[in-house]
mmCIF file of C-alpha atoms in Angstrom:
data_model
loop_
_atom_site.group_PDB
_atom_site.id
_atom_site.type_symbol
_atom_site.label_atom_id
_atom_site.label_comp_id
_atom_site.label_asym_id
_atom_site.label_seq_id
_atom_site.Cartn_x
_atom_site.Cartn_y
_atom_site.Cartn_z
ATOM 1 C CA UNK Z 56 -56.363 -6.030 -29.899
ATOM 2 C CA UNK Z 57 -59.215 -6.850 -27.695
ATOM 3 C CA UNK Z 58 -60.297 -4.474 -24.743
ATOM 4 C CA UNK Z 59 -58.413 -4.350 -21.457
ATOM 5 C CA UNK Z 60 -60.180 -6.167 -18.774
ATOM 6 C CA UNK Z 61 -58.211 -4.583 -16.158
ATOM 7 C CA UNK Z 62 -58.602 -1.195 -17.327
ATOM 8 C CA UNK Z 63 -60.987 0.876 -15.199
ATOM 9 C CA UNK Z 64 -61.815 5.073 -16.505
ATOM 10 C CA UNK Z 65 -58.870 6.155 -14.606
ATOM 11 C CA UNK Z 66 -56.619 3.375 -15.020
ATOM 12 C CA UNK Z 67 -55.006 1.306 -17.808
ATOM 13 C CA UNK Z 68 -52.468 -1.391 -16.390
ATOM 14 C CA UNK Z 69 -49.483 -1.794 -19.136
ATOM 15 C CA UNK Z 70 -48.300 -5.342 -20.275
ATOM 16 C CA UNK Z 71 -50.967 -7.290 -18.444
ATOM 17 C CA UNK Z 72 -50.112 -10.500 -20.612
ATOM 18 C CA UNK Z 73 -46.340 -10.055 -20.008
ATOM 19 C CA UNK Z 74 -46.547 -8.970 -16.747
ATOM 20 C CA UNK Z 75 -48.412 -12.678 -15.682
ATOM 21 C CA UNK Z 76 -46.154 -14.693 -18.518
ATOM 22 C CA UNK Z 77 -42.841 -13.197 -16.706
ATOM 23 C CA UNK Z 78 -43.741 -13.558 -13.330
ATOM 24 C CA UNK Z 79 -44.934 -17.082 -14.140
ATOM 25 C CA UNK Z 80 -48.014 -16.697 -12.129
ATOM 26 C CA UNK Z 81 -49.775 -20.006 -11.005
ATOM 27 C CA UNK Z 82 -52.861 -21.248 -8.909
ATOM 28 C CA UNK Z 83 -52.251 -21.210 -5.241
ATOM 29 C CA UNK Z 84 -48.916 -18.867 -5.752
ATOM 30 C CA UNK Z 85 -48.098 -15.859 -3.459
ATOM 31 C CA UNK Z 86 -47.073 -12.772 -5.576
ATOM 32 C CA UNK Z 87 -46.070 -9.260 -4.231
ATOM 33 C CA UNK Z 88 -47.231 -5.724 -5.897
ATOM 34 C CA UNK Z 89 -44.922 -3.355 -5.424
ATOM 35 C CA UNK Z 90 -47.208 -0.781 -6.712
ATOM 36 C CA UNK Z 91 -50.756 -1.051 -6.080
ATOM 37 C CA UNK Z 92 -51.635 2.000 -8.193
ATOM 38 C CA UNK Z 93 -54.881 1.656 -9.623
ATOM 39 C CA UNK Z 94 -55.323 -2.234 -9.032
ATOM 40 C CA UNK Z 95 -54.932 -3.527 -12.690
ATOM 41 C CA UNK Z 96 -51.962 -5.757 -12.577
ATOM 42 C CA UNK Z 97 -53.240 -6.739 -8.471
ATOM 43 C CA UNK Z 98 -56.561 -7.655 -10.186
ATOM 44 C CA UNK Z 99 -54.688 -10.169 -13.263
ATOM 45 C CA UNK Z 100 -52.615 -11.819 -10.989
ATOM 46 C CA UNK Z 101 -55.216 -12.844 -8.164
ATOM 47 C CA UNK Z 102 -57.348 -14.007 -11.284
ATOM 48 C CA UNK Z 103 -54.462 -15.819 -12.870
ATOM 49 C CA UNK Z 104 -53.828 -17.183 -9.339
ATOM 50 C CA UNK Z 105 -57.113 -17.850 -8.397
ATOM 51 C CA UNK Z 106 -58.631 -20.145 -6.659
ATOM 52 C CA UNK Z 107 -55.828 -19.544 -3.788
ATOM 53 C CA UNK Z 108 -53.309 -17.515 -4.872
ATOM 54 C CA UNK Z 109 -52.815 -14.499 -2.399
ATOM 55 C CA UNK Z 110 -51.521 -11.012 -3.750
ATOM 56 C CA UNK Z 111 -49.916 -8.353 -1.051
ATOM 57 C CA UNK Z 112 -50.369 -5.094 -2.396
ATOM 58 C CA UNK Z 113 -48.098 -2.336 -1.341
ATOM 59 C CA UNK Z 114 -48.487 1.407 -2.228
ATOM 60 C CA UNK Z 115 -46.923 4.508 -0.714
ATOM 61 C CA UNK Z 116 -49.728 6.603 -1.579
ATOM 62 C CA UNK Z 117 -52.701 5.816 0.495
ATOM 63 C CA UNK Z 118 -55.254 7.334 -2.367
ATOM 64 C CA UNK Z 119 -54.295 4.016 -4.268
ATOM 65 C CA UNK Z 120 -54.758 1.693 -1.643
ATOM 66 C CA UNK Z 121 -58.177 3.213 -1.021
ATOM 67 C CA UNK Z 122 -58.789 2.945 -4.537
ATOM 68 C CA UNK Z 123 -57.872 -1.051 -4.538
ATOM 69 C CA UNK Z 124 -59.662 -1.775 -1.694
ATOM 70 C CA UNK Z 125 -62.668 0.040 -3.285
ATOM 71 C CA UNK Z 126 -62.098 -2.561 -6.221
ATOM 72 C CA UNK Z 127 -60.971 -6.092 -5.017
ATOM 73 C CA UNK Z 128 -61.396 -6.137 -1.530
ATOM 74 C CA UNK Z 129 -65.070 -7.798 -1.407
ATOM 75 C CA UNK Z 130 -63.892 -10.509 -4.006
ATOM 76 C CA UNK Z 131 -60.591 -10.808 -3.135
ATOM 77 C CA UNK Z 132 -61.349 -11.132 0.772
ATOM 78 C CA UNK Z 133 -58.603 -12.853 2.369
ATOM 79 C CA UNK Z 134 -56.538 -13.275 -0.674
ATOM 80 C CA UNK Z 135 -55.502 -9.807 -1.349
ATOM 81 C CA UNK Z 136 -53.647 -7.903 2.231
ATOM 82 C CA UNK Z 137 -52.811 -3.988 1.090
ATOM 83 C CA UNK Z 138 -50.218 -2.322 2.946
ATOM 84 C CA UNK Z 139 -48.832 1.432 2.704
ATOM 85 C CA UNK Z 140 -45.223 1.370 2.646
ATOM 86 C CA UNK Z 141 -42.796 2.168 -0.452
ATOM 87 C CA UNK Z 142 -41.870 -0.582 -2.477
ATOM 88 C CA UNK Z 143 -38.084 -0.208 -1.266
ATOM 89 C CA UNK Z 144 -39.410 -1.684 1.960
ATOM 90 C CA UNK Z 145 -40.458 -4.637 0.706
ATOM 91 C CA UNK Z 146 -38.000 -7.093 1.992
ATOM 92 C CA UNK Z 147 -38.965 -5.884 5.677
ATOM 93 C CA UNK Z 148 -42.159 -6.379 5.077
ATOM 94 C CA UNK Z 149 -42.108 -9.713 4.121
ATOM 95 C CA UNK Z 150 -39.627 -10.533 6.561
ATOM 96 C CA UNK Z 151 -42.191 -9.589 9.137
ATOM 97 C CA UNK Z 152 -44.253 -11.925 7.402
ATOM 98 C CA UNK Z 153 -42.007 -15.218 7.619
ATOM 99 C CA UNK Z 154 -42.818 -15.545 3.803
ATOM 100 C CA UNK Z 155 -40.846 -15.052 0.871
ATOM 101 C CA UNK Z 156 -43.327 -14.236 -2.315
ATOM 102 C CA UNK Z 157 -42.906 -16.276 -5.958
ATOM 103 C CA UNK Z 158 -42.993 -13.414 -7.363
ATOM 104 C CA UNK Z 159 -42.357 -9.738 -7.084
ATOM 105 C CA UNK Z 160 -43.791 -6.806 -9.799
ATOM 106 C CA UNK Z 161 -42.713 -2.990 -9.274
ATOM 107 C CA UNK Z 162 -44.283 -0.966 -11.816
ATOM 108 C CA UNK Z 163 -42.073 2.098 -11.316
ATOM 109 C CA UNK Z 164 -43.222 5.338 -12.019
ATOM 110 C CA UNK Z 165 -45.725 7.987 -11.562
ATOM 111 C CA UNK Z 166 -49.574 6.966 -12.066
ATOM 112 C CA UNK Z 167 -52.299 7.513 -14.521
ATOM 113 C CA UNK Z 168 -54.673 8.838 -11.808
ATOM 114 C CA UNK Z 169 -51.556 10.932 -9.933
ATOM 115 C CA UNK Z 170 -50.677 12.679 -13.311
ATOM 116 C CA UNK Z 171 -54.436 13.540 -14.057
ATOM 117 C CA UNK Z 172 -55.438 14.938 -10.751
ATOM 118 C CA UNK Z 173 -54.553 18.308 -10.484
ATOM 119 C CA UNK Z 174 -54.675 18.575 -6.664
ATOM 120 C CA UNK Z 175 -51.519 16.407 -6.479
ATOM 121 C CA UNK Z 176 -49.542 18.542 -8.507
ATOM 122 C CA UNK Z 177 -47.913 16.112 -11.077
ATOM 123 C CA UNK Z 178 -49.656 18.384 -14.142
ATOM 124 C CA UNK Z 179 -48.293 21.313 -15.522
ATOM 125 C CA UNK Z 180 -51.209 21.968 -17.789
ATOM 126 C CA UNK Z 181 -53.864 22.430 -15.146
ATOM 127 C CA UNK Z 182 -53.357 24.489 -12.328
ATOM 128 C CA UNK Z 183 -52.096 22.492 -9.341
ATOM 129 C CA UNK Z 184 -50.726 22.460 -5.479
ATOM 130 C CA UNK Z 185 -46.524 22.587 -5.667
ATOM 131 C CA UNK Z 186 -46.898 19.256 -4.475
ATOM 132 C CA UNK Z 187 -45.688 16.523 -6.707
ATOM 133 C CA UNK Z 188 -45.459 13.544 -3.239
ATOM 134 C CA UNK Z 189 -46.617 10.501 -4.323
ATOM 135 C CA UNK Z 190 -47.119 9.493 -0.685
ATOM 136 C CA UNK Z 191 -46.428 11.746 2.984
ATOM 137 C CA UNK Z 192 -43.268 9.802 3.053
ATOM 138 C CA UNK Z 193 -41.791 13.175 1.040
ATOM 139 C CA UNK Z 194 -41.717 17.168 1.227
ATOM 140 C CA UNK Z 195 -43.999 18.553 -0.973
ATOM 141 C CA UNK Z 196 -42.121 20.441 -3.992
ATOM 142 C CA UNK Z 197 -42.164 23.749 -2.728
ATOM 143 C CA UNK Z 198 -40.450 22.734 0.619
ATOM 144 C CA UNK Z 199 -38.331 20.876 -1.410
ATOM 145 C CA UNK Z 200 -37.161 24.280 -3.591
ATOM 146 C CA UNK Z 201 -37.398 26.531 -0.648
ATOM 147 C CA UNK Z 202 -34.282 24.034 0.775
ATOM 148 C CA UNK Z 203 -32.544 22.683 -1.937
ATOM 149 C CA UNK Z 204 -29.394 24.540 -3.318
ATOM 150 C CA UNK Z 205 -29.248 26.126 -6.743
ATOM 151 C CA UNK Z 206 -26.397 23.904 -7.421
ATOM 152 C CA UNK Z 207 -28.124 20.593 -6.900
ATOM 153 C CA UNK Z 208 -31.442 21.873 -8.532
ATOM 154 C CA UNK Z 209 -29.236 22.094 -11.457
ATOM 155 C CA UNK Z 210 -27.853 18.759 -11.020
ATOM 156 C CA UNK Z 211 -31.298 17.406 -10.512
ATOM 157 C CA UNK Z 212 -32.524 19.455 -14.039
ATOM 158 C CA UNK Z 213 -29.322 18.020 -15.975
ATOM 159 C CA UNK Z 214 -29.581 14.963 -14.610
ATOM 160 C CA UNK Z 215 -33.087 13.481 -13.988
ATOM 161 C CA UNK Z 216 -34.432 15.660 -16.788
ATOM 162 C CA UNK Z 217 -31.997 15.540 -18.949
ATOM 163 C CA UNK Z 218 -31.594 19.087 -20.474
ATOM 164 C CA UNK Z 219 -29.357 21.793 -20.942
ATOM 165 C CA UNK Z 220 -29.330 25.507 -19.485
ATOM 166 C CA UNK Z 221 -30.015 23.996 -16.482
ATOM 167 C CA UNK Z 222 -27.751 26.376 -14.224
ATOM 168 C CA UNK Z 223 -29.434 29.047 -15.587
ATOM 169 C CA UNK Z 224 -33.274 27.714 -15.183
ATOM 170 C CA UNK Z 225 -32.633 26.452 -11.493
ATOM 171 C CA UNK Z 226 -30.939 30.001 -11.101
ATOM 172 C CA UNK Z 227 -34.813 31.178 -12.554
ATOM 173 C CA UNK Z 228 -36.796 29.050 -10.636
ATOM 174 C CA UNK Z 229 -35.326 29.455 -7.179
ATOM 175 C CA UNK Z 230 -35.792 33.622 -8.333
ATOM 176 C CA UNK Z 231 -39.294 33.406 -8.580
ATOM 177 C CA UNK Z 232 -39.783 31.225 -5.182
ATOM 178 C CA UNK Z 233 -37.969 33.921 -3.819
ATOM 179 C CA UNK Z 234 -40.250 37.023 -5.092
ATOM 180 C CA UNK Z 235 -43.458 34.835 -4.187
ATOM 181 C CA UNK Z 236 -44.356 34.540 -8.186
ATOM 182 C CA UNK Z 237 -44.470 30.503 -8.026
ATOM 183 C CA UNK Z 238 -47.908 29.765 -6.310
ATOM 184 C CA UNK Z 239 -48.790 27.092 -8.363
ATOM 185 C CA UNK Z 240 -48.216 24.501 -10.956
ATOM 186 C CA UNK Z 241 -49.125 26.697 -14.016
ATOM 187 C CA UNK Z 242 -46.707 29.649 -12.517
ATOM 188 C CA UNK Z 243 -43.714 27.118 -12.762
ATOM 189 C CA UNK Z 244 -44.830 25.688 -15.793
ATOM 190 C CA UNK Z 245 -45.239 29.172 -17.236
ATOM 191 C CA UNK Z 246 -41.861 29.970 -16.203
ATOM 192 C CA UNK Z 247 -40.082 27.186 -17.377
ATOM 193 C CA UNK Z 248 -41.183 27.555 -20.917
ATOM 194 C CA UNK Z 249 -40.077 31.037 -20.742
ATOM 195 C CA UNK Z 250 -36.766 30.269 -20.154
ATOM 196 C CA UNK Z 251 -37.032 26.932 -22.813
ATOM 197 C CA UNK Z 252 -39.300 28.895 -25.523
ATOM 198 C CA UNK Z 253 -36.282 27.997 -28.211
ATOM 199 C CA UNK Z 254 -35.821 24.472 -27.246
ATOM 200 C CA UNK Z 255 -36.881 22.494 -30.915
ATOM 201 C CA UNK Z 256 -38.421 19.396 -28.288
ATOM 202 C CA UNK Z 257 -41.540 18.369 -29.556
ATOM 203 C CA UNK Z 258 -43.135 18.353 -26.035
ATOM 204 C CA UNK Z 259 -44.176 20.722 -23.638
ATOM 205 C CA UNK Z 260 -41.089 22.796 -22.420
ATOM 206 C CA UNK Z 261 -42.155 21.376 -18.763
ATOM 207 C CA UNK Z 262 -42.069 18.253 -19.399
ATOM 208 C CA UNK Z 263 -38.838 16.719 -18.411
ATOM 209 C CA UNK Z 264 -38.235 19.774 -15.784
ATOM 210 C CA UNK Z 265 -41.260 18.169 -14.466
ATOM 211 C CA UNK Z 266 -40.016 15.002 -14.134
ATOM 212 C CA UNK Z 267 -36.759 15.965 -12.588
ATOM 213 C CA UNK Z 268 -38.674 17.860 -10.158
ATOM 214 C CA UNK Z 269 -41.040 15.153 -9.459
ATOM 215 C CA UNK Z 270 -38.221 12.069 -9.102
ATOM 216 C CA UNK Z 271 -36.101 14.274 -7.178
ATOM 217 C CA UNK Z 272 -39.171 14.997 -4.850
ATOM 218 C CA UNK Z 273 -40.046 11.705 -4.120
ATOM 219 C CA UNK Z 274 -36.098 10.433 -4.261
ATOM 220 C CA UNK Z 275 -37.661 7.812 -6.997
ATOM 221 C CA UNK Z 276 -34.554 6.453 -8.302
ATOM 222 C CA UNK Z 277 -32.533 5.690 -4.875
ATOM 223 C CA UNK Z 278 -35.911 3.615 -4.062
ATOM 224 C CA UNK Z 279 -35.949 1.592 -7.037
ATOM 225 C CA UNK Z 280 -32.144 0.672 -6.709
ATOM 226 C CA UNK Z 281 -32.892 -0.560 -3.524
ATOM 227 C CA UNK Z 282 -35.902 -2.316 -4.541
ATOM 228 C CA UNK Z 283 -34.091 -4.359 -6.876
ATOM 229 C CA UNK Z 284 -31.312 -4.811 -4.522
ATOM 230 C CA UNK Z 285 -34.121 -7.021 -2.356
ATOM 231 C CA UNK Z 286 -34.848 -9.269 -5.258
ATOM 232 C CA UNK Z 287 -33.103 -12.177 -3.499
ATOM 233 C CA UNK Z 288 -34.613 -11.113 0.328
ATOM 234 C CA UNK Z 289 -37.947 -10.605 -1.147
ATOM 235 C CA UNK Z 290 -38.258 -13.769 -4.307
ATOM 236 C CA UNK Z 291 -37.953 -17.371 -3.365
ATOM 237 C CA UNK Z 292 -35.752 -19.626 -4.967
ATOM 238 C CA UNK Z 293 -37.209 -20.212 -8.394
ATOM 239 C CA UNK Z 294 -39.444 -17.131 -8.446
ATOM 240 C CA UNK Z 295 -39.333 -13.706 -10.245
ATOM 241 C CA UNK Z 296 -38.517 -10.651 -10.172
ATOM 242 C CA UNK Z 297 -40.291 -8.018 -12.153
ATOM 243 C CA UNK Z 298 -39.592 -4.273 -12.769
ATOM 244 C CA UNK Z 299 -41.280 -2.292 -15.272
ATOM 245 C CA UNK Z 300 -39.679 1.537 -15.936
ATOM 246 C CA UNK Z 301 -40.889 4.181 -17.717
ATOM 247 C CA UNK Z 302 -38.021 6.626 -18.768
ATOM 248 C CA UNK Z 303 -34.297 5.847 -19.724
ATOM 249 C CA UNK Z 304 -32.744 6.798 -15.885
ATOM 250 C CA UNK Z 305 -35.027 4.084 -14.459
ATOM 251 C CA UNK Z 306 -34.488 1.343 -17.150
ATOM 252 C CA UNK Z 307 -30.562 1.727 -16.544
ATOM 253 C CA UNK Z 308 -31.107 1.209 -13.014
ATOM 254 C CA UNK Z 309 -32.832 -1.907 -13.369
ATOM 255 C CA UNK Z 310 -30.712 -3.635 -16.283
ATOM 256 C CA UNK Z 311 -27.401 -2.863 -14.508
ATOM 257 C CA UNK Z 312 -28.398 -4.131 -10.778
ATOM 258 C CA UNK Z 313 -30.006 -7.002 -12.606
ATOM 259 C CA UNK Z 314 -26.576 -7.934 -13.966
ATOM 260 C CA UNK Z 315 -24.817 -6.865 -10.870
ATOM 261 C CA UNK Z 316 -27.148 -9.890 -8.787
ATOM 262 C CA UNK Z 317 -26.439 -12.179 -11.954
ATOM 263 C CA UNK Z 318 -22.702 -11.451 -11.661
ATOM 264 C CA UNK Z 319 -21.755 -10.178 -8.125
ATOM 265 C CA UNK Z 320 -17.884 -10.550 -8.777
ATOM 266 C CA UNK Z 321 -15.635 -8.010 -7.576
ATOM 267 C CA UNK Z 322 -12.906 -9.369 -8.147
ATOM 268 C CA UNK Z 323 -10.278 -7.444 -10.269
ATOM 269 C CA UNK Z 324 -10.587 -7.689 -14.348
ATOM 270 C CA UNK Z 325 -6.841 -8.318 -14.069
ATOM 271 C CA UNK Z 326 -7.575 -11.691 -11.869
ATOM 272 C CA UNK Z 327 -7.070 -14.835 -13.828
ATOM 273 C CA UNK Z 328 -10.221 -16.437 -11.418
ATOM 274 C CA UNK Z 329 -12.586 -15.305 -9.460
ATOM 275 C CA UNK Z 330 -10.780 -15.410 -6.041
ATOM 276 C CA UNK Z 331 -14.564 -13.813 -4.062
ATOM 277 C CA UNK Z 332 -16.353 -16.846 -4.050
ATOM 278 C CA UNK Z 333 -19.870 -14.306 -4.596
ATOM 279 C CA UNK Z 334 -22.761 -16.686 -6.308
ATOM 280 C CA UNK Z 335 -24.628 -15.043 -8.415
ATOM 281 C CA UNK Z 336 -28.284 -14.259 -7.089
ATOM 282 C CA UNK Z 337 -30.324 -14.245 -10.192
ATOM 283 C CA UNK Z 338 -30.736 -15.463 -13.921
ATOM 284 C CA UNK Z 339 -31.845 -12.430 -15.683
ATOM 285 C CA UNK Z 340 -34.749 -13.681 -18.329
ATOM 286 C CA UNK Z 341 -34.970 -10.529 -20.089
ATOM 287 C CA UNK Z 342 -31.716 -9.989 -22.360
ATOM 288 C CA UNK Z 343 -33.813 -7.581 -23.992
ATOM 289 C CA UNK Z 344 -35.673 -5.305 -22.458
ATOM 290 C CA UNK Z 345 -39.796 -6.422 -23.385
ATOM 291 C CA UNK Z 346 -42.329 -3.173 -24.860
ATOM 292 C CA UNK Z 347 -45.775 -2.999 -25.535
ATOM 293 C CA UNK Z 348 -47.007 -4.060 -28.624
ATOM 294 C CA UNK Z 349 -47.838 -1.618 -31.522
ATOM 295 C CA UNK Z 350 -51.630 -2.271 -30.767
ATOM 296 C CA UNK Z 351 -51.267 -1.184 -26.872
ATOM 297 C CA UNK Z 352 -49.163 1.135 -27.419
ATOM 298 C CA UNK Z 353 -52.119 2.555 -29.973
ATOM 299 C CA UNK Z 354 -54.548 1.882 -27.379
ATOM 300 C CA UNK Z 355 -53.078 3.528 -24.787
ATOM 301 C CA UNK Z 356 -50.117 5.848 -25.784
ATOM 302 C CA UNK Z 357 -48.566 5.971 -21.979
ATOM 303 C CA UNK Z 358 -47.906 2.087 -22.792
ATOM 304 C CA UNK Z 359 -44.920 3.500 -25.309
ATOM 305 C CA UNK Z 360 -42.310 4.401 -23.083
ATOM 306 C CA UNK Z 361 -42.996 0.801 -20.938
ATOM 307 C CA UNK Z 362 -39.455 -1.353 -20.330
ATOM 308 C CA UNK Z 363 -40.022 -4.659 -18.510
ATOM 309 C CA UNK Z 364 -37.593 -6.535 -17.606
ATOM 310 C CA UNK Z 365 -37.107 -9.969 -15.572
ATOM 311 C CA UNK Z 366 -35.210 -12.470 -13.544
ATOM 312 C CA UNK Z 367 -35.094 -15.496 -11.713
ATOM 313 C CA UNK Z 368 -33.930 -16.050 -8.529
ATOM 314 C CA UNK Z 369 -31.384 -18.802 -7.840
ATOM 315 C CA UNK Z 370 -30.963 -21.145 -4.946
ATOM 316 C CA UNK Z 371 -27.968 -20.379 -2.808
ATOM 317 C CA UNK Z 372 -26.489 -21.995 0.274
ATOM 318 C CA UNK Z 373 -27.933 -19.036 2.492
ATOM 319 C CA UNK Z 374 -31.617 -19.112 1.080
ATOM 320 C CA UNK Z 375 -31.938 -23.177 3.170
ATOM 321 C CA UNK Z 376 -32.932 -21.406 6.508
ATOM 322 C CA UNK Z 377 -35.167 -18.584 4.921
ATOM 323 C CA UNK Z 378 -39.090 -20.020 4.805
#
């Protein structure tokens, strides 16, 4: 597999082939990036576009956006606008703009460069702010544990994390906060494992409490449903909508919306026709969901949990008076 031209020392965009083959990317097109991150996929499709193809680049963490501007602003100029808003805002944002894009990529998730930065307080193997935001659009963790219940944190461990004992470890957890023994990300991460020392996982006890903590933080999965609720406000007629996930909670968000907008009846089962008259919104592309390949996925192992998946957006009487 040859080198990554869009990968940079802290960033390594995922899929860059499939990303530009399934949002059909041509010259002159205007495509939206849900997730700036560290500029990789922003980069491919403004040179897939090029010579007038215009990208608009949203991010909810302004570190990113700094970090793209760094990168493409100078040869992008006029061709690349970055805006700091969360991709669930997308369809205002465009609406603003008069202009509905030909395409639309979220690349859901945490990022390379959040994970690795210990001041952000994604890690639980360096020591680390209780922070976990992705942008100031969120309470930082601790706030978040000093308020939430014991109940829903062991909701949030069951269910975004996907583990057992979690009554018991949210029962832990909001403990310690109590006694002042959680100061930082190593104290929790300590802790955790502690209380998951005879789990037979092959990763880090923290892990997945981690990621609970970190979606629940950021409220990443009500986002993303409404992101790909906007398809139709946000995706022309004919254009496509793109969503890469990187855990199994994410992917089932996507596939089942997707074939909610492909199938919008509500109709009863029992009903011999459909009596709503609702039109479906999209042709989903992606029956399967597409992975990295073996060699990517060698190159750079974050690429092995990657699901994309696709549709295209269908003409409907309502879309006539939209630009």
């Amino acid at each position: 597999m040859s080198p990554n031209p869009y990968a940079t020392e802290y960033h390594v965009p995922i899929m860059v082939e499939e990303v530009l083959e399934s949002l059909d990317v041509k010259p002159g097109g205007f495509y939206v990036d849900g997730t700036a991150g560290g500029g990789g996929h922003s980069a491919a499709i403004l040179d897939a576009s090029a010579p007038d193809g215009r990208v608009l680049a949203i991010d909810r963490d302004p570190g990113a956006l700094a970090t793209v501007r760094e990168r493409l602003a100078e040869s992008a100029g006029e061709r690349l606008e970055l805006i700091q808003a969360n991709y669930s805002e997308a369809a205002r944002i465009v609406a603003e703009r008069g202009e509905r894009a030909d395409g639309w990529l979220v690349d859901a998730g945490v990022s390379s460069y959040q994970l690795d930065e210990p001041s952000r307080g994604f890690s639980f193997q360096q020591a680390g702010p209780l922070d976990m935001r992705m942008g100031n659009d969120a309470p930082t963790l601790a706030e978040y544990l000093d308020e939430v219940s014991q109940e829903e944190l062991a909701r949030v461990i069951k269910v975004y994390g996907e583990l057992r004992g979690s009554w018991g470890l949210a029962g832990a957890i909001k403990a310690a906060l109590g006694r002042g023994e959680l100061k930082d990300t190593l104290d929790l991460a300590e802790l955790v494992a502690s209380k998951q020392r005879h789990s037979k996982r092959k990763i880090h006890p923290a892990t997945l409490v981690f990621q609970a903590l970190r979606i629940a933080v950021n409220r990443e999965l009500e986002h993303l449903e409404a992101a790909v609720r906007q398809i139709p406000e946000v995706v022309k007629p004919g254009g496509r909508g793109v969503f890469m996930s990187f855990h199994s909670l994410e992917d089932r968000i996507v596939k089942h919306t997707f074939r909610e907008l492909a199938d919008p009846c509500d109709c009863p089962r029992d009903f011999p026709r459909c009596m709503c008259a609702k039109q479906p919104l999209v042709e989903v592309l992606t029956r399967q969901s597409v992975v990295a390949s073996d060699d990517e996925v060698q190159a750079n192992p974050r690429a092995r949990s990657a699901r994309l998946r696709a549709v295209r957006v269908l003409d409907s009487p309502s879309s006539h008076d939209v630009s």
